[in-house]
Short mmCIF file of C-alpha atoms in Angstrom, two decimals:
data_model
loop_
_atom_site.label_atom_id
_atom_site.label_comp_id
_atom_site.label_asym_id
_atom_site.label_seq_id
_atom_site.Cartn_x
_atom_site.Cartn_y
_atom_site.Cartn_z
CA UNK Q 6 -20.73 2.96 -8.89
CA UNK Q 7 -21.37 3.50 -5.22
CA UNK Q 8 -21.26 0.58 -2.28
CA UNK Q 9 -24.48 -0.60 -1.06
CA UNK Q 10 -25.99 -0.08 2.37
CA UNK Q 11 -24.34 -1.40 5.35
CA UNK Q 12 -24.33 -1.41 9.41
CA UNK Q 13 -20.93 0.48 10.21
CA UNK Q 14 -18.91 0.24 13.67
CA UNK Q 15 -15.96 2.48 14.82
CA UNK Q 16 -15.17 0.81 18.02
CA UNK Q 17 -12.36 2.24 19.92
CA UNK Q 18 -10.99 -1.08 21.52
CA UNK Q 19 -9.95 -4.44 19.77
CA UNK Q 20 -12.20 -5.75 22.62
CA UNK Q 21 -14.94 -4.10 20.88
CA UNK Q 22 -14.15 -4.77 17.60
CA UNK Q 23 -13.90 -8.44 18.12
CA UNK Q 24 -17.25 -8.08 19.80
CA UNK Q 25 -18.93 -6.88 16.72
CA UNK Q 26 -17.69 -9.63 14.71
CA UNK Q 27 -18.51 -12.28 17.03
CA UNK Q 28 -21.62 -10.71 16.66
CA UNK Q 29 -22.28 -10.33 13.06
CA UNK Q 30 -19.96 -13.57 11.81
CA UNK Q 31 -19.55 -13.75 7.79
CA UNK Q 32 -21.88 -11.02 7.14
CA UNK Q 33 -19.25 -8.43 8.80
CA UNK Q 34 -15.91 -7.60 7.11
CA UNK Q 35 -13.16 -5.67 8.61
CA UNK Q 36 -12.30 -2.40 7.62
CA UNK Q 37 -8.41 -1.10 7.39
CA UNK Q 38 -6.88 1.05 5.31
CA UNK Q 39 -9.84 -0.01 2.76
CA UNK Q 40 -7.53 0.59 -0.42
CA UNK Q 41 -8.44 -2.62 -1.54
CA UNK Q 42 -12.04 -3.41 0.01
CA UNK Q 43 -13.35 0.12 -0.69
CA UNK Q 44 -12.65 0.03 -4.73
CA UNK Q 45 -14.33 -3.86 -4.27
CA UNK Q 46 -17.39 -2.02 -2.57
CA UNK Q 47 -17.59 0.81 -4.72
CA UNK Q 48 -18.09 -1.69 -7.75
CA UNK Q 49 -20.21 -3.85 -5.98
CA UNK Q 50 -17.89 -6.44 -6.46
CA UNK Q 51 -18.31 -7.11 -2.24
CA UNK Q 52 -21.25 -6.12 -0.52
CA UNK Q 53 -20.44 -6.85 3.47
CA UNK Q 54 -23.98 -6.24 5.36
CA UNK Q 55 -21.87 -5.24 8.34
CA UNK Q 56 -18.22 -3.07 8.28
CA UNK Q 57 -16.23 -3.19 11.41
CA UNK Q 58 -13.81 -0.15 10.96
CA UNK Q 59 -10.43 -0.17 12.67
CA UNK Q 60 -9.45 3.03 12.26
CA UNK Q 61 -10.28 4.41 15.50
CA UNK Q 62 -8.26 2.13 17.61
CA UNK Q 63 -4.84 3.77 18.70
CA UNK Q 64 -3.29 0.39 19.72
CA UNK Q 65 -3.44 -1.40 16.38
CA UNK Q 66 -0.90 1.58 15.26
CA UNK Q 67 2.87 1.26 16.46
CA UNK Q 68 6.00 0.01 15.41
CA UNK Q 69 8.71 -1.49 17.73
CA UNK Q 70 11.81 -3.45 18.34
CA UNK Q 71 11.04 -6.78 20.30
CA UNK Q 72 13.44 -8.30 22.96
CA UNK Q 73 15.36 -10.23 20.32
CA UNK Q 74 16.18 -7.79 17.42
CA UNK Q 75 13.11 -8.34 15.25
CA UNK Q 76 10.23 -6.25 15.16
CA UNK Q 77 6.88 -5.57 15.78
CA UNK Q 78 4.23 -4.28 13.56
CA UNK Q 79 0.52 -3.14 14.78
CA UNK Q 80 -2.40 -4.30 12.31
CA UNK Q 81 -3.33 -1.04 11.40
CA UNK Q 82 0.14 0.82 10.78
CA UNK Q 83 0.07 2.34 7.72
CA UNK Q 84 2.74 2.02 4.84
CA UNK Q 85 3.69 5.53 5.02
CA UNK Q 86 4.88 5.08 8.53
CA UNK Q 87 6.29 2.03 8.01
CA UNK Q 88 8.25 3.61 4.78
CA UNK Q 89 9.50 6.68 6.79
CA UNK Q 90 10.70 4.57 9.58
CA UNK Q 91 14.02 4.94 11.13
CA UNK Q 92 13.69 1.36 13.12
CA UNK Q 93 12.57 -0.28 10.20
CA UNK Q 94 15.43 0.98 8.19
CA UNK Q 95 17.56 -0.54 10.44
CA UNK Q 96 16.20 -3.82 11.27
CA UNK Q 97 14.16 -4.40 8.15
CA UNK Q 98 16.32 -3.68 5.31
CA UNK Q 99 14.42 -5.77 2.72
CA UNK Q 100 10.79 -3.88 4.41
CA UNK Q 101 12.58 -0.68 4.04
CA UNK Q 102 13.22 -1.36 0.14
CA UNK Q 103 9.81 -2.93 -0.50
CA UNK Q 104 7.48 0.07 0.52
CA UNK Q 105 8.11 2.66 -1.82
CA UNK Q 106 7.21 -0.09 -4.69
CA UNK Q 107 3.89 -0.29 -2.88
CA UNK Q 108 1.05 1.22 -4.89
CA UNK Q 109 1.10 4.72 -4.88
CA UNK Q 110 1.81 7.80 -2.37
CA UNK Q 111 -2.02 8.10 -2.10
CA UNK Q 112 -2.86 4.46 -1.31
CA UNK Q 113 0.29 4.45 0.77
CA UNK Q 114 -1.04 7.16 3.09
CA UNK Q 115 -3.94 5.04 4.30
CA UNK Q 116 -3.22 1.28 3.40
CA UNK Q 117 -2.02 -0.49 6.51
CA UNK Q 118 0.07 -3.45 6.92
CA UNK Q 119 -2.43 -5.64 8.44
CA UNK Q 120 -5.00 -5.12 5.89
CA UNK Q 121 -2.74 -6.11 3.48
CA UNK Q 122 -1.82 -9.18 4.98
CA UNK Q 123 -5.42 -10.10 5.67
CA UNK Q 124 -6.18 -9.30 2.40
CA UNK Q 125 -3.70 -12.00 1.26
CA UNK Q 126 -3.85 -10.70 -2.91
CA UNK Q 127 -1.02 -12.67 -4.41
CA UNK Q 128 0.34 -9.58 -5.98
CA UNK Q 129 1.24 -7.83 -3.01
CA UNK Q 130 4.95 -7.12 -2.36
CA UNK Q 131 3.79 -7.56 1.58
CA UNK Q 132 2.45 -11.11 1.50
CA UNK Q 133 5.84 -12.43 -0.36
CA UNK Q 134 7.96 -9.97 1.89
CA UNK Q 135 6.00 -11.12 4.96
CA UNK Q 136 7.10 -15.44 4.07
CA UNK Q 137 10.72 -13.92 2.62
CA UNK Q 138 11.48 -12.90 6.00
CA UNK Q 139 9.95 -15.80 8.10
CA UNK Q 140 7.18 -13.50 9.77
CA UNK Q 141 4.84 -14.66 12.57
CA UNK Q 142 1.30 -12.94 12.63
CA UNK Q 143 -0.57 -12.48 15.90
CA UNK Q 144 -4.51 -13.45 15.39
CA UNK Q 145 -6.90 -12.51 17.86
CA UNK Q 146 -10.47 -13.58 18.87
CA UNK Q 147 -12.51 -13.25 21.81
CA UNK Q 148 -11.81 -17.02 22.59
CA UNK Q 149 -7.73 -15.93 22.77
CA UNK Q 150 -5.12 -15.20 20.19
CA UNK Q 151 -2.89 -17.58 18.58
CA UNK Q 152 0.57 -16.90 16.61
CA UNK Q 153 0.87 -18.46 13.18
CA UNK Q 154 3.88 -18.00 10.91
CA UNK Q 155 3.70 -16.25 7.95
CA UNK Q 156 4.36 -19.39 5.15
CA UNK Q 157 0.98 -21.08 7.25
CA UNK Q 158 -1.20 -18.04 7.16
CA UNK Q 159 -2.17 -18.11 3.37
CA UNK Q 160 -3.74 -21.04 2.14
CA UNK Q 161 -5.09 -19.83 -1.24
CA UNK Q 162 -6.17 -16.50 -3.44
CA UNK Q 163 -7.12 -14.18 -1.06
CA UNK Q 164 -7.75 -16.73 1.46
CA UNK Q 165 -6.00 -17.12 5.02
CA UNK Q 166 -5.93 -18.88 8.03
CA UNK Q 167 -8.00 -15.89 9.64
CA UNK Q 168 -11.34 -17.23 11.08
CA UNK Q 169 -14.46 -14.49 10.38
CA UNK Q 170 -14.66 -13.74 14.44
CA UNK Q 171 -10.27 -12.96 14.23
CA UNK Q 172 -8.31 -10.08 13.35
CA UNK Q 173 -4.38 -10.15 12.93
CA UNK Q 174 -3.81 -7.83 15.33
CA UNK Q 175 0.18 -7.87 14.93
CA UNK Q 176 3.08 -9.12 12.54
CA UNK Q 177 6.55 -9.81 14.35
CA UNK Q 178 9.56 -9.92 11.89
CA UNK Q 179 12.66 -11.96 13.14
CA UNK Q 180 16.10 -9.91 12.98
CA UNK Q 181 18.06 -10.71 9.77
CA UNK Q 182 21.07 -13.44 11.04
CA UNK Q 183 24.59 -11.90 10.17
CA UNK Q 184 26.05 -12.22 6.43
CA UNK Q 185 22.66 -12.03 5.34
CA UNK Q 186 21.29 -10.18 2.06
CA UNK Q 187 17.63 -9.62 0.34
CA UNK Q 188 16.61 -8.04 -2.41
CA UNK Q 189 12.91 -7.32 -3.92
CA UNK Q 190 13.10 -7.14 -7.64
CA UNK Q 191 9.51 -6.73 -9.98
CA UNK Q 192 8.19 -5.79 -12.68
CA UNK Q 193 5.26 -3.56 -13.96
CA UNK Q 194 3.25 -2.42 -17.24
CA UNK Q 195 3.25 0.82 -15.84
CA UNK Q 196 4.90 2.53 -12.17
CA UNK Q 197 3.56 1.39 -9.23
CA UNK Q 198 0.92 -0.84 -10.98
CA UNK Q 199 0.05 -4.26 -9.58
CA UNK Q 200 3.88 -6.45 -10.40
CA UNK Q 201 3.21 -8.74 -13.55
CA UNK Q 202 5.66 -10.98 -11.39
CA UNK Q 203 7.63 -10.06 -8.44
CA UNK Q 204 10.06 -12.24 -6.27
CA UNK Q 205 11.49 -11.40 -2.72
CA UNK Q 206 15.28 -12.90 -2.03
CA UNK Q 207 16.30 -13.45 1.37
CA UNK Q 208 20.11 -15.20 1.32
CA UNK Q 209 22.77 -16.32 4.28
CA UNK Q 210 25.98 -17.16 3.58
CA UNK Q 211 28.02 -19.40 6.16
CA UNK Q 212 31.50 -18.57 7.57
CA UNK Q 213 33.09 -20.09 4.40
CA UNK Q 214 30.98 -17.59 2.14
CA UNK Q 215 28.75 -20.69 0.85
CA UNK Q 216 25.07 -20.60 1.10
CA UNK Q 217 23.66 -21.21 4.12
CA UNK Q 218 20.11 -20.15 3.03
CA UNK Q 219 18.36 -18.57 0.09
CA UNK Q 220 14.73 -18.20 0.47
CA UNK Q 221 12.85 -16.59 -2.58
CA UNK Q 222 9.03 -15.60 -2.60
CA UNK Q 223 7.33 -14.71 -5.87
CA UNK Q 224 4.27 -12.58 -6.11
CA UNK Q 225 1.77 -12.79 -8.72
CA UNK Q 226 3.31 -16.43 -9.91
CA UNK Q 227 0.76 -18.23 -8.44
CA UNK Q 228 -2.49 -18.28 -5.86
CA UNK Q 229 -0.60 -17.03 -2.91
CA UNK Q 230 3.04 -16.03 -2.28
CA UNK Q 231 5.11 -19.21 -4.17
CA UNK Q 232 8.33 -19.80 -2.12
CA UNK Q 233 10.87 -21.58 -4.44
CA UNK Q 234 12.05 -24.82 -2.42
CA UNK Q 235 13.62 -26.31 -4.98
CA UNK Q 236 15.67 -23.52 -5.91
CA UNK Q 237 16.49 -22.85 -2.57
CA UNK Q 238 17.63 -26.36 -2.34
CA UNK Q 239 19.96 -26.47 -5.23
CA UNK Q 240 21.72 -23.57 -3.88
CA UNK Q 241 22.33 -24.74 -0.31
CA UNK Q 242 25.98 -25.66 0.37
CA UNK Q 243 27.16 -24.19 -2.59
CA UNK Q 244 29.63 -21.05 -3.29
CA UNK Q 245 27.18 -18.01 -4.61
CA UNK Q 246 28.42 -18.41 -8.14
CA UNK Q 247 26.94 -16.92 -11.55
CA UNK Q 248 26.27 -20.16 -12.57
CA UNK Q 249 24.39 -21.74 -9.33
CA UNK Q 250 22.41 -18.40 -9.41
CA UNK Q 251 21.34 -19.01 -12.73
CA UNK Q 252 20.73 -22.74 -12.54
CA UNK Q 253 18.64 -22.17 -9.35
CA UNK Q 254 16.93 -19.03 -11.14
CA UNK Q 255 16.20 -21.36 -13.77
CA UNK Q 256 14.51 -23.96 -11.50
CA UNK Q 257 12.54 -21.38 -9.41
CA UNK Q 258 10.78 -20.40 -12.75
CA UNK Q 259 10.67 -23.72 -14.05
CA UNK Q 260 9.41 -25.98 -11.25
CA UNK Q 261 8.54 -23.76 -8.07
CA UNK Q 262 6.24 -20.93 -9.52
CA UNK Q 263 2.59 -21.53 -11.05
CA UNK Q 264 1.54 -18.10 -13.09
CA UNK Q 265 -1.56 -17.94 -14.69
CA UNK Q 266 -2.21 -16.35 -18.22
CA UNK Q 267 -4.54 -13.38 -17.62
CA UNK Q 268 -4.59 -10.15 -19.95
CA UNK Q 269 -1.61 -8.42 -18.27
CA UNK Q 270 0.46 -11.13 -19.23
CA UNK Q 271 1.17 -15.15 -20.68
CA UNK Q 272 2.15 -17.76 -18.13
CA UNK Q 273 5.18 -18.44 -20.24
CA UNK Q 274 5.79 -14.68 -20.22
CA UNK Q 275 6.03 -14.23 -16.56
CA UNK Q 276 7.56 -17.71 -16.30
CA UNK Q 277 10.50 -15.73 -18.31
CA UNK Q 278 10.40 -12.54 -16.33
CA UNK Q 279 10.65 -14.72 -12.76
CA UNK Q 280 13.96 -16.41 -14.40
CA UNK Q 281 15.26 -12.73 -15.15
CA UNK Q 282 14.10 -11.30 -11.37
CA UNK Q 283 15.00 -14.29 -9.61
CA UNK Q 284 19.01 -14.20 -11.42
CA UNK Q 285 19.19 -10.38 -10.07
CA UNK Q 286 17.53 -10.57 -7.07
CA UNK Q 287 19.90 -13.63 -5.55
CA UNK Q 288 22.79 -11.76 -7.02
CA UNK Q 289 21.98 -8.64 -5.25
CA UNK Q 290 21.25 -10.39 -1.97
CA UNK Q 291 24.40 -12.45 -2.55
CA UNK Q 292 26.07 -9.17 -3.05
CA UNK Q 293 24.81 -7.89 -0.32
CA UNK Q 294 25.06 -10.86 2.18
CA UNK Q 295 28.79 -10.88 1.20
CA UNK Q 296 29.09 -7.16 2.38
CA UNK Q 297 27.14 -7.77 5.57
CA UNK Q 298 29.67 -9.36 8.24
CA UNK R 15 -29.80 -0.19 11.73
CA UNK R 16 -27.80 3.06 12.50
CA UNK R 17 -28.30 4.93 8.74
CA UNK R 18 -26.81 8.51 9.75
CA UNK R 19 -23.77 9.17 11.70
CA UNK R 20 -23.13 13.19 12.76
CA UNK R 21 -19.71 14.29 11.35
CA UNK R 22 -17.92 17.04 12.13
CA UNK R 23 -14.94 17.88 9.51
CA UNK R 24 -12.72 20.60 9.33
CA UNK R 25 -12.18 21.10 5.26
CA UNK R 26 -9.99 24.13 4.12
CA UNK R 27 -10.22 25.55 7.56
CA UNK R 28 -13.87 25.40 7.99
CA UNK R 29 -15.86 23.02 10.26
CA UNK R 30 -18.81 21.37 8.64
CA UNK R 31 -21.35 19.39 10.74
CA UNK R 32 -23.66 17.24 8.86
CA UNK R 33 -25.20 13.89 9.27
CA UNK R 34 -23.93 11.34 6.53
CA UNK R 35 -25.43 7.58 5.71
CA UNK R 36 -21.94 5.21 6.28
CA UNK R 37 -21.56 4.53 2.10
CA UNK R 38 -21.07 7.94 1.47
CA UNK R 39 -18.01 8.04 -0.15
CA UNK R 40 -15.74 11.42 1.07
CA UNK R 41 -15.58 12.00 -2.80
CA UNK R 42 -19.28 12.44 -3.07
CA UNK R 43 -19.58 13.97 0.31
CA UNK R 44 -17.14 17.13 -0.70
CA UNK R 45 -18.70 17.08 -4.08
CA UNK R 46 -22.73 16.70 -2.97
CA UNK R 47 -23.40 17.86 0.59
CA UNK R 48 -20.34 20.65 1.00
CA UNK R 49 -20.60 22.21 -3.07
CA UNK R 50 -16.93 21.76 -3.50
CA UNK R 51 -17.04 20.14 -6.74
CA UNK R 52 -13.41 21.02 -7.13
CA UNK R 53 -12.76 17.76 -6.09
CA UNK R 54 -12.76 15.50 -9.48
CA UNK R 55 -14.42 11.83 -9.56
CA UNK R 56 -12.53 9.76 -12.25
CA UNK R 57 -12.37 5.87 -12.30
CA UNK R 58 -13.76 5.32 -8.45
CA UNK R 59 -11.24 3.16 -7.58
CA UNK R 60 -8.17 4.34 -6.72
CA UNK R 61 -6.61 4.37 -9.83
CA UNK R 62 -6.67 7.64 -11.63
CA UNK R 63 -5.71 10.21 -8.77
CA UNK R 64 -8.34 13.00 -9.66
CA UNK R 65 -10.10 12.85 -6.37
CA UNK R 66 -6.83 13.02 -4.45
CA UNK R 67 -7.53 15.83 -1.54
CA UNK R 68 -4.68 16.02 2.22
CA UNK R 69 -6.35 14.28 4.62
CA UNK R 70 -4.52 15.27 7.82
CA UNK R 71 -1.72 17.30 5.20
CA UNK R 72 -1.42 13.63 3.29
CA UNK R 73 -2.40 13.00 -0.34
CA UNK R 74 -5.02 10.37 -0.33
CA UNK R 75 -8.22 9.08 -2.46
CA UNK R 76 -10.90 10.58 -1.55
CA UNK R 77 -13.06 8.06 -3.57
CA UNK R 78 -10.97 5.17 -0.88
CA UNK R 79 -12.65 6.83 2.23
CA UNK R 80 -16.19 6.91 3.71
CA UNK R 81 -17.29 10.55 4.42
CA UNK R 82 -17.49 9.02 8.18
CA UNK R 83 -14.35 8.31 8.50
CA UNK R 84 -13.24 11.88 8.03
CA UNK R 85 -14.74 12.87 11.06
CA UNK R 86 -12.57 14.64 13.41
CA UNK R 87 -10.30 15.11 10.69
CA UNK R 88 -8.56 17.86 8.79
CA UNK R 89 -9.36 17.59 4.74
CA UNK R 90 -7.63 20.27 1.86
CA UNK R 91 -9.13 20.49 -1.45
CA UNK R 92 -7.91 22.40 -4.48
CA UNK R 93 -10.54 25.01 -3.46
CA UNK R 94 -8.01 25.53 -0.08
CA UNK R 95 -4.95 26.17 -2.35
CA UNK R 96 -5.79 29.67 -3.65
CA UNK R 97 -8.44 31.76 -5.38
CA UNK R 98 -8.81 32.95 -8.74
CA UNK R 99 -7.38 36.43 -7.37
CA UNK R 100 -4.30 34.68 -5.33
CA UNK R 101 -3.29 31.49 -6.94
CA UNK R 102 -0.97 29.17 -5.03
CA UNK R 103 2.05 29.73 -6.38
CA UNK R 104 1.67 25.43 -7.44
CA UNK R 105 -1.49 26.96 -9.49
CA UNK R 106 0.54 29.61 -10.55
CA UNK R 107 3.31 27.59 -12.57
CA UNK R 108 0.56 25.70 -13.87
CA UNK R 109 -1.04 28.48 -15.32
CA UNK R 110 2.22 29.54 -16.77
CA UNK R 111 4.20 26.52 -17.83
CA UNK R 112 1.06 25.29 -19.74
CA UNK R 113 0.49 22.47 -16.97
CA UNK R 114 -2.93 21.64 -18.13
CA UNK R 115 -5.59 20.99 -20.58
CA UNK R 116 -8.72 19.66 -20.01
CA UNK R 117 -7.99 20.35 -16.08
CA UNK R 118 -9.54 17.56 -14.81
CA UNK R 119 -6.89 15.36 -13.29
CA UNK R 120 -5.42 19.28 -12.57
CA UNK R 121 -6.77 19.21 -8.80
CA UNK R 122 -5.82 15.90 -7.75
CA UNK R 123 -2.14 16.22 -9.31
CA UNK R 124 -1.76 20.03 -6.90
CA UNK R 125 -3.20 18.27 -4.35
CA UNK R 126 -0.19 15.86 -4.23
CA UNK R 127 2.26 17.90 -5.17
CA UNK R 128 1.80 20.36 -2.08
CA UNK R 129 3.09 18.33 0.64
CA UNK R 130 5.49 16.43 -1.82
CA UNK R 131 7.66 20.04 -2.68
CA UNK R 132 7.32 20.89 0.92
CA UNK R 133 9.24 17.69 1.64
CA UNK R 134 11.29 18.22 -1.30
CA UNK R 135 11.82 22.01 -2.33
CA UNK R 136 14.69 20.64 -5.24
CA UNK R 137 13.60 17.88 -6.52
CA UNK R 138 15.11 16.18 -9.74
CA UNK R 139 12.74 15.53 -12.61
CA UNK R 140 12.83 11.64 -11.92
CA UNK R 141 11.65 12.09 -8.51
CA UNK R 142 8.71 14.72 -9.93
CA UNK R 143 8.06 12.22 -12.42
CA UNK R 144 7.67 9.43 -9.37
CA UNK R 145 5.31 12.37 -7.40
CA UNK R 146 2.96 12.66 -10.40
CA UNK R 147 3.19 8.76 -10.51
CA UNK R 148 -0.16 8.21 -8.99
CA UNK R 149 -1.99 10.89 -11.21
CA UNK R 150 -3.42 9.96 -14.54
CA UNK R 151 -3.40 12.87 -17.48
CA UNK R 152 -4.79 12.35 -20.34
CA UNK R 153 -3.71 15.18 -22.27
CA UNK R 154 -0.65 16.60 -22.24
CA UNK R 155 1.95 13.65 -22.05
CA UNK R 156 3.11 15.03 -18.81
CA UNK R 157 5.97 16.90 -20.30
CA UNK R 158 4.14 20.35 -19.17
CA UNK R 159 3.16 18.84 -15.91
CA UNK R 160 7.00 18.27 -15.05
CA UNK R 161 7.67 21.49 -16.26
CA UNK R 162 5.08 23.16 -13.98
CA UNK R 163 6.11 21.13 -10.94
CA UNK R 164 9.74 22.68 -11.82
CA UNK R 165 8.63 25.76 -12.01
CA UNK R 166 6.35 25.45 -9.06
CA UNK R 167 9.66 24.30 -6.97
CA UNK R 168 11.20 27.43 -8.43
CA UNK R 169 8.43 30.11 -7.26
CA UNK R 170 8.39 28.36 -3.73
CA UNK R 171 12.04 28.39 -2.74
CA UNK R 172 12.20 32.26 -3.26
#
């Protein structure tokens, strides 16, 4: 199958791209890394009248530290960069770990961060990462741009907060606190296929090695990235323990996931493999946040 | 409506100009409008890794980028590996450790393993097996593939 006709813009400026879809509204999409829109055009599955493509703007591509230890991603950085980072090594451990399990080397090459945000697929190690680490995202319109945190910005199945006339333009990742630990854990029918379930830990312990915080994100256990309250909750204020991890594992996959029975997989099936992930993935941040003073 | 765009794109060290309607795919354009049918379409969307050519020295789908986009840019294909009478020595191992069959998933699988044994002249067969990751064979269980890529490794370091 090939994509059907449509009006195609290479602006150079964000200014300009913006433009275009002020212009052209609904009936333009946004064109990034296109490792996900491109296979959805090529079966016909999408059929934008209008493509907006980002690829020739320079400014969209960077990646820096920000004044307070965090750091900043441009929209159209792509996950090769962002895997061979130094910076994000440092500052981004969990990032660092997350983009090799990303697709492939060849999708990786051209797949950017933004357009996987934007593209807000359920499955994607990025969207859960993104909410794992308490992200902000930086939209912009002609009207102005607005920061909106990550666990705000999806609302649904490939749905965000993004209005037709917006791009994200940036993502800003806070620096991890001290005696902190993450871990993303997932599993696959085959390497580097879409995760059957997936779950993103991010844990802080307090000065008296209890838990301060553990955050997990699942992917593909639900309609967007599922971030497990009440397991979180049942773990705060207690010591890191084989047993809390495995009640709270246990309530994550009971209570704060909702997986869907497709082909790939049963609901009750990936209700089991989210228990498994979820027990290793808050031991291994545990372990880690223990070893991080 | 703007319905043709002039390109110009470098591919195996020679510029092409032509003019190219947006949903041209750079699979099709390689295949159609340049002759270099070396370049193999498979599932269309990303999955399979036949069409994977270096765009800019990096593996990527060629069936995941409009011909337009490649303007400016620098494309390989298998055809810029070697020739019949001077194989790359990649093409060469393959020939000789049995690396393929049928041959059609053969281009896209040398076109990723270029850069990846320039990065890694050693690599262990786990990480091979990772590099070949993105490539679907159909015939020969990979076994001969891993070999080849050994050998490959082998023939480049001397």
């Amino acid at each position: 199958m090939k994509p059907a006709p449509f009006e195609y813009y290479a602006p150079t400026t964000i200014d300009e791209a913006l433009s275009h879809l002020a212009e052209h509204g609904y009936d333009a999409k946004v064109l990034a890394g296109g490792q996900s829109l491109i296979p959805m055009m090529n079966f016909r599955l999408v059929q934008p009248s209008v493509l907006v493509d980002l690829n020739n703007i320079a400014e969209l591509s960077y990646i820096h530290p920000d004044e307070s230890g965090g750091l900043r991603l441009g929209a159209m950085t792509r996950h090769h960069q962002v895997e061979v980072d130094p910076l994000v090594a440092e500052l981004a451990p969990l990032l660092h770990e997350t983009m090799p399990k990303i697709a492939t080397s060849q999708i990786r090459s051209r797949g950017t961060f933004g357009g996987s945000l934007s593209h807000a697929d359920p499955s994607a190690e990025l969207v859960s990462v993104s909410v794992a680490l308490d992200g902000r995202f930086r939209l912009r319109g002609q009207n102005g741009e607005r920061w909106v945190p990550a666990n705000e910005f999806f609302i649904g199945l490939f749905t965000t907060l993004l209005e037709p006339d917006e791009i994200l333009v940036e993502a800003a990742l806070p620096s991890m606190p001290v005696r902190s630990g993450c871990s993303l854990m997932e599993v696959a029918r085959r390497p580097h296929d879409f995760a059957l379930v997936g779950v993103a830990a991010v844990v802080t312990l307090d000065e008296n090695k209890l838990c301060q915080q553990a955050r997990m994100v699942f992917l593909s256990a639900g309609d967007g990235p599922m971030v497990a309250h009440k397991a979180a909750e049942s773990l705060k204020g207690q010591a890191p323990t084989l047993e809390a991890i495995r009640a709270a594992a246990e309530i994550a996959a009971s209570e704060d996931i909702d997986p869907g029975s497709d082909i790939h997989a049963t609901a009750e099936f990936r209700r089991h493999l989210a228990n498994v992930l979820a027990r290793r993935a808050l031991e291994q941040a545990f372990e880690r946040a223990a070893d991080n003073k | 409506m703007q319905n043709s765009f002039n390109i110009a794109v470098t591919v195996n060290d020679t510029r092409y100009e032509r003019a190219v309607e947006p949903r041209i795919l750079l699979s099709d354009f390689l295949r159609h409008d340049l002759g270099l049918t070396g370049t193999h379409v498979g599932c269309e969307h990303g999955v399979c890794g036949a069409c994977t050519i270096l765009f800019d020295g990096q593996p990527a789908r060629s069936c995941l980028v409009f011909a337009v986009q490649a303007h400016g840019h620098k494309i390989t294909t298998v055809e810029g590996l070697g020739t019949i009478d001077n194989l790359h020595p990649i093409q060469e191992a393959f020939h000789e450790a049995h690396g393929l069959q049928c041959g059609f998933c053969t281009p896209g699988i040398l076109t990723t393993i270029v850069p990846f044994l320039e990065q890694n002249p050693d690599p262990s067969e786990e990480e091979i097996r990772e590099a070949i990751s993105g490539n679907l064979c159909r015939c020969t269980g990979y076994q001969h593939i891993v070999d080849a890529v050994k050998l490959a490794a082998e023939k480049m370091r001397k």
